[in-house]
Amino acid sequence: TRSTRPQRMLKAVQKNATKGNPESVISAIDYFCKHSEWAMNVGDEKGSILDSVVTEVNPSTVLELGTYCGYSTVRIARLLSPGTKFITLEFNPANVTVARQIIAHAGLQDKVTVVEGSSGDLIPQMKERFGITTFDFIFLDHWKDRYLPDIKLFEECGLLRKGSVLLADNVICPGAPEYLEYVRNSPRYENRYYPAHLEYTKVEDGLEKSVFLG
Ligand SMILES: O=C(NCCNC(=O)c1cc(-c2ccc(F)cc2)cc(O)c1O)c1cc(O)ncn1
Ligand SMILES: [Mg+2]
């Protein structure tokens, strides 16, 4: 039967990227998305903003919601200090399989744990299953209507500390209006909007950074 887009993306990485070289994996995926098939990776423009925020935070604990094929997972993992705890959650088992292979091609498999399941089920399990007390950095890039329930879950589960940084993709396209309204109207967050474009297009999009104030 016909292959899937993530499977074709994996083939492009295995063919064009150098094993153990995260930069070449990132470039191979961006090339595939620009010249072969669009895919919903955060992309190079927003990816550079993600890089700058991760570097600024220099987190000891990281959570990504929405692994997809592992593009942003590789972008984040390549910047982390040794010993950093990095967990990424993906709902779709076929994406988990592809992502693990792309992450391994980059040589970053020991830096990150890919967990299959829904964020609503897994977030309350973070402490018991992974020994996490709080997250220093969280990247939200999963279902856009899960951003708001999941940030509330982080608060309820005590997974945020004073200074925890949340970075949300796609707050304009496809959009996360309820999430934006919540963080921008809450006295518990300090926010900054980074204007950009939907990956590999000229369509307006952006990232919202929110710092938890405790
Ligand atoms: O995480 C799951 N899907 C990907 C979430 N991400 C997106 O939906 C996403 C979409 C777009 C996008 C933008 C314009 C357009 F025309 C089409 C798609 C861009 C992005 O940058 C995303 O991140 C998921 C799946 C599932 O079956 N169950 C639980 N979760
Ligand atoms: Mg996205």
Coordinates of C-alpha atoms and ligand atoms in Angstrom, one line a residue:
T1 CA 0.0 0.0 0.0
R2 CA 1.0 3.6 -0.5
S3 CA 3.6 5.0 1.9
T4 CA 2.6 7.9 4.2
R5 CA 4.1 11.4 4.2
P6 CA 6.1 10.8 7.4
Q7 CA 7.5 7.6 5.9
R8 CA 8.6 9.5 2.8
M9 CA 10.1 12.1 5.0
L10 CA 12.1 9.5 6.9
K11 CA 13.4 8.0 3.6
A12 CA 14.5 11.5 2.6
V13 CA 16.4 11.9 5.9
Q14 CA 18.0 8.4 5.6
K15 CA 19.1 9.2 2.0
N16 CA 20.2 12.8 2.3
A17 CA 21.3 13.4 6.0
T18 CA 24.6 12.2 7.6
K19 CA 24.1 9.8 10.5
G20 CA 24.9 11.5 13.8
N21 CA 24.7 15.0 12.3
P22 CA 21.6 16.8 13.6
E23 CA 22.1 19.9 11.4
S24 CA 22.0 17.7 8.3
V25 CA 18.8 16.0 9.5
I26 CA 17.2 19.4 10.0
S27 CA 18.3 20.6 6.5
A28 CA 17.1 17.4 4.9
I29 CA 13.6 17.7 6.3
D30 CA 13.4 21.4 5.4
Y31 CA 14.6 20.6 1.9
F32 CA 12.0 17.8 1.6
C33 CA 9.2 20.2 2.8
K34 CA 10.2 23.0 0.5
H35 CA 10.8 20.9 -2.7
S36 CA 8.8 17.7 -2.3
E37 CA 5.9 17.8 0.1
W38 CA 4.7 20.4 2.7
A39 CA 4.6 18.9 6.2
M40 CA 3.6 20.4 9.6
N41 CA 7.1 20.7 11.1
V42 CA 7.8 23.9 12.9
G43 CA 10.1 24.7 10.1
D44 CA 13.3 26.8 9.7
E45 CA 12.0 30.3 10.4
K46 CA 10.0 29.5 13.6
G47 CA 12.7 26.8 14.3
S48 CA 15.3 29.5 14.7
I49 CA 13.1 31.3 17.2
L50 CA 12.6 28.0 19.0
D51 CA 16.4 27.6 19.1
S52 CA 16.9 31.1 20.6
V53 CA 14.4 30.5 23.3
V54 CA 15.8 27.1 24.2
T55 CA 19.3 28.5 24.3
E56 CA 18.2 31.4 26.5
V57 CA 16.3 29.2 29.0
N58 CA 19.1 26.5 29.0
P59 CA 16.5 24.1 30.7
S60 CA 17.3 21.0 32.9
T61 CA 13.8 19.6 32.2
V62 CA 11.9 19.8 28.8
L63 CA 8.5 18.6 27.6
E64 CA 7.4 18.7 24.0
L65 CA 3.7 18.1 23.1
G66 CA 3.3 16.8 19.6
T67 CA 6.4 15.0 18.3
Y68 CA 5.0 14.4 14.8
C69 CA 8.2 13.3 12.9
G70 CA 10.7 14.6 15.4
Y71 CA 11.9 17.7 13.5
S72 CA 11.5 20.1 16.5
T73 CA 12.6 17.3 18.8
V74 CA 16.0 17.2 17.0
R75 CA 16.1 21.0 17.0
I76 CA 15.7 21.1 20.8
A77 CA 17.7 18.0 21.7
R78 CA 20.8 19.2 19.8
L79 CA 21.0 22.3 22.0
L80 CA 20.5 20.7 25.4
S81 CA 23.3 20.3 28.0
P82 CA 24.2 16.7 29.0
G83 CA 22.0 15.3 31.7
T84 CA 18.9 17.3 30.6
K85 CA 15.7 15.4 31.0
F86 CA 13.7 15.7 27.7
I87 CA 10.3 14.0 27.1
T88 CA 8.2 14.3 23.9
L89 CA 4.6 13.1 23.7
E90 CA 2.9 11.9 20.5
F91 CA -0.6 10.5 20.1
N92 CA -0.2 8.8 16.7
P93 CA 1.7 5.5 16.9
A94 CA 2.8 5.7 13.3
N95 CA 4.4 9.1 13.9
V96 CA 6.2 7.7 17.0
T97 CA 7.8 5.0 14.9
V98 CA 9.0 7.5 12.3
A99 CA 10.1 10.1 14.9
R100 CA 12.2 7.6 16.8
Q101 CA 14.1 6.7 13.5
I102 CA 14.6 10.3 12.6
I103 CA 15.9 11.1 16.1
A104 CA 18.2 8.1 16.0
H105 CA 19.5 9.2 12.5
A106 CA 20.5 12.5 14.2
G107 CA 22.3 10.5 16.9
L108 CA 20.1 12.1 19.6
Q109 CA 18.2 9.0 20.9
D110 CA 19.9 9.1 24.3
K111 CA 18.9 12.7 24.8
V112 CA 15.1 12.3 24.5
T113 CA 12.3 9.9 25.5
V114 CA 9.5 9.6 22.9
V115 CA 6.3 8.6 24.8
E116 CA 3.2 7.4 22.9
G117 CA -0.2 8.6 24.2
S118 CA -2.4 11.6 24.7
S119 CA -1.2 14.6 26.6
G120 CA -4.4 14.6 28.8
D121 CA -3.6 11.1 30.0
L122 CA 0.2 11.5 30.2
I123 CA 0.7 14.9 31.8
P124 CA -0.7 13.8 35.2
Q125 CA 1.7 10.8 35.1
M126 CA 4.9 12.9 34.6
K127 CA 5.9 12.9 38.3
E128 CA 5.4 9.2 39.0
R129 CA 6.5 7.8 35.6
F130 CA 9.5 10.1 34.9
G131 CA 10.5 11.5 38.2
I132 CA 9.8 15.1 37.1
T133 CA 8.9 17.7 39.7
T134 CA 8.6 20.7 37.4
F135 CA 9.4 21.6 33.7
D136 CA 11.8 24.5 32.9
F137 CA 10.7 24.5 29.2
I138 CA 7.5 23.3 27.4
F139 CA 7.0 23.4 23.6
L140 CA 3.3 23.1 22.7
D141 CA 2.8 21.9 19.1
H142 CA 0.0 19.3 19.3
W143 CA -3.7 19.6 18.7
K144 CA -4.5 23.3 19.0
D145 CA -7.6 22.8 21.0
R146 CA -5.5 20.9 23.6
Y147 CA -3.3 23.9 24.4
L148 CA -5.7 25.5 26.9
P149 CA -6.8 22.3 28.8
D150 CA -3.2 21.2 29.0
I151 CA -1.8 24.5 30.4
K152 CA -4.5 24.2 33.1
L153 CA -3.4 20.6 33.7
F154 CA 0.2 21.8 34.1
E155 CA -1.0 24.2 36.8
E156 CA -3.2 21.7 38.6
C157 CA -0.5 19.0 38.6
G158 CA 2.1 21.5 40.0
L159 CA 4.4 21.0 37.0
L160 CA 5.2 24.7 36.6
R161 CA 7.6 26.7 38.8
K162 CA 8.4 30.5 39.0
G163 CA 10.1 31.1 35.6
S164 CA 8.9 28.0 33.7
V165 CA 8.8 29.0 30.0
L166 CA 6.0 27.7 27.7
L167 CA 6.4 28.3 23.9
A168 CA 3.4 27.6 21.7
D169 CA 3.5 27.1 18.0
N170 CA 0.7 28.0 15.5
V171 CA -1.1 30.6 17.7
I172 CA -2.3 32.3 14.5
C173 CA -2.4 29.4 12.0
P174 CA -4.2 27.1 12.6
G175 CA -4.7 29.2 15.7
A176 CA -5.2 28.7 19.4
P177 CA -7.5 31.7 20.3
E178 CA -8.7 30.4 23.7
Y179 CA -5.1 29.6 24.8
L180 CA -3.9 33.1 23.7
E181 CA -6.8 34.8 25.5
Y182 CA -6.1 32.8 28.7
V183 CA -2.3 33.5 29.0
R184 CA -2.7 37.1 27.9
N185 CA -5.4 37.8 30.5
S186 CA -3.9 35.8 33.3
P187 CA -1.8 37.7 35.9
R188 CA 0.2 34.5 36.3
Y189 CA 2.0 34.8 33.0
E190 CA 4.3 37.2 31.3
N191 CA 3.9 36.9 27.5
R192 CA 5.7 37.8 24.3
Y193 CA 4.6 37.2 20.7
Y194 CA 7.1 36.3 18.0
P195 CA 5.6 37.0 14.6
A196 CA 6.7 34.6 11.8
H197 CA 5.0 32.6 9.1
L198 CA 3.4 29.1 8.8
E199 CA 6.3 26.7 8.0
Y200 CA 7.5 26.8 4.4
T201 CA 4.8 29.4 3.4
K202 CA 4.1 33.1 3.4
V203 CA 1.0 32.7 5.5
E204 CA 1.1 34.6 8.8
D205 CA 1.7 32.6 12.0
G206 CA 3.7 33.1 15.2
L207 CA 4.9 31.7 18.5
E208 CA 3.7 32.8 21.9
K209 CA 6.2 32.7 24.8
S210 CA 4.7 32.6 28.3
V211 CA 6.7 32.8 31.5
F212 CA 4.9 31.4 34.6
L213 CA 5.2 33.9 37.5
G214 CA 4.2 31.4 40.2
Ligands
LIG1 O1 -0.6 16.4 17.4 C1 -1.4 16.0 16.6 N1 -1.4 16.5 15.3 C2 -0.5 17.5 14.9 C3 -0.7 18.8 15.6 N2 -0.2 19.9 14.8 C4 -1.0 20.4 13.9 O2 -2.1 20.1 13.8 C5 -0.4 21.5 13.0 C6 -1.1 21.9 11.9 C7 -0.6 22.8 11.0 C8 -1.4 23.2 9.8 C9 -1.4 24.5 9.4 C10 -2.1 24.8 8.2 C11 -2.8 23.9 7.5 F1 -3.4 24.2 6.4 C12 -2.7 22.5 7.9 C13 -2.0 22.2 9.1 C14 0.6 23.4 11.3 C15 1.3 23.1 12.4 O3 2.5 23.7 12.7 C16 0.8 22.1 13.3 O4 1.6 21.9 14.4 C17 -2.3 15.0 16.9 C18 -2.9 14.2 15.9 C19 -3.8 13.3 16.3 O5 -4.4 12.4 15.5 N3 -4.1 13.2 17.7 C20 -3.6 14.0 18.5 N4 -2.7 14.9 18.2
MG2 MG 3.1 23.3 14.7

